[in-house]
Amino acid sequence: MSTTAHEAATAAASGASATERFHTDKSPYDAVRDVPAERVDTLAREVLDAVHAVVRKHKVTYDEFNALKAWMIDVGEDGEWPLFLDVWLEHVVEEVNTEHREGNKGSIEGPYYVPDAPEQGATGTIPMREGEGGTPLTWTGRVTSTDGSALGGAKVELWHADSDGFYSQFAPGIPEWNLRGTFTTGDDGAFEIHTVQPAPYQIPTNGSCGKLIAAAGWHAWRPAHLHVKVSAPGHELLTAQLYFPGDEHNDDDIASAVKPELILDPQTQAHGTASVAYDFVLDPMKG
Ligand code: MBD
Ligand code: FE
């Protein structure tokens, strides 16, 4: 795939905008204000122990140590810490925080969620541009609790990249809420969403994460995916991603975020459109 200068600038901006977004939406220090010192001690010490073990095992040189320092400084200056952490660490955090669930499998949030996307009702079309690229996709589904009861009034927040692989509010030149919408299930828990299929996504290659990828000889691709957050009163929030069959990166996702249960089974319809059925089962909150 050839990359134009515009696409390159767009990709770089996306990585950095995620830092800005994180600062506006989250108060991470509030959340850990009361974490006991023993917990901080354990986590910080064991991370350092693990790094020390790598240094010893591979006899890391001063040139390598200094390259690491320079690179970490750059990641901060580029605003790519959210991108780095979401791509290479979040999948394990997601795993250990959801392994008790009986309902749907989830996946990572990634760096490009924005809360309060425009409400579309139970049946609606996600905000999109005139002539938006990508195969039109109709998605029908239901939200239920683990006991099978319908969850009416559940929220399905959907956000995804466009057919060039770019997210609104992170890449310039895209209308604010493009391909971002909130759907609310009817009394029967059902919803019907009209959108377009996103393209496979390449994480920005011209920032610090890209430097690491190039230096290590990795690739930068995520398979095409739809992001969702599904919520209902009294139930645990489900954050997930849905994938398309046959994508070459389903088995080789840079963010390690694909699970077999999250791969859709879309059917091709007349006029080259697609339809898909996918339901969500939410776990009731315990206690
Ligand atoms: C994405 O679109 C994404 O979903 C993740 C997890 C990381 C980078 C870009
Ligand atoms: Fe994404």
PDB file of C-alpha atoms and ligand atoms in Angstrom, residues 112 159 167 201 222 225 227 241, ligand 2:
ATOM      1  CA  TYR A 112      -9.667   6.330  19.862  1.00  0.00           C
ATOM      2  CA  TRP A 159     -16.972   3.733  16.662  1.00  0.00           C
ATOM      3  CA  TYR A 167     -10.822   7.852  12.944  1.00  0.00           C
ATOM      4  CA  TYR A 201      -5.826  -0.262  10.136  1.00  0.00           C
ATOM      5  CA  ARG A 222      -4.503  -4.357  12.890  1.00  0.00           C
ATOM      6  CA  HIS A 225     -12.520  -3.856  13.255  1.00  0.00           C
ATOM      7  CA  HIS A 227     -15.259  -0.930  18.322  1.00  0.00           C
ATOM      8  CA  GLN A 241     -14.131  -5.201  19.001  1.00  0.00           C
TER       9      GLN A 241
HETATM   10 FE    FE B   2      -9.329   0.780  16.386  1.00  0.00          FE
END
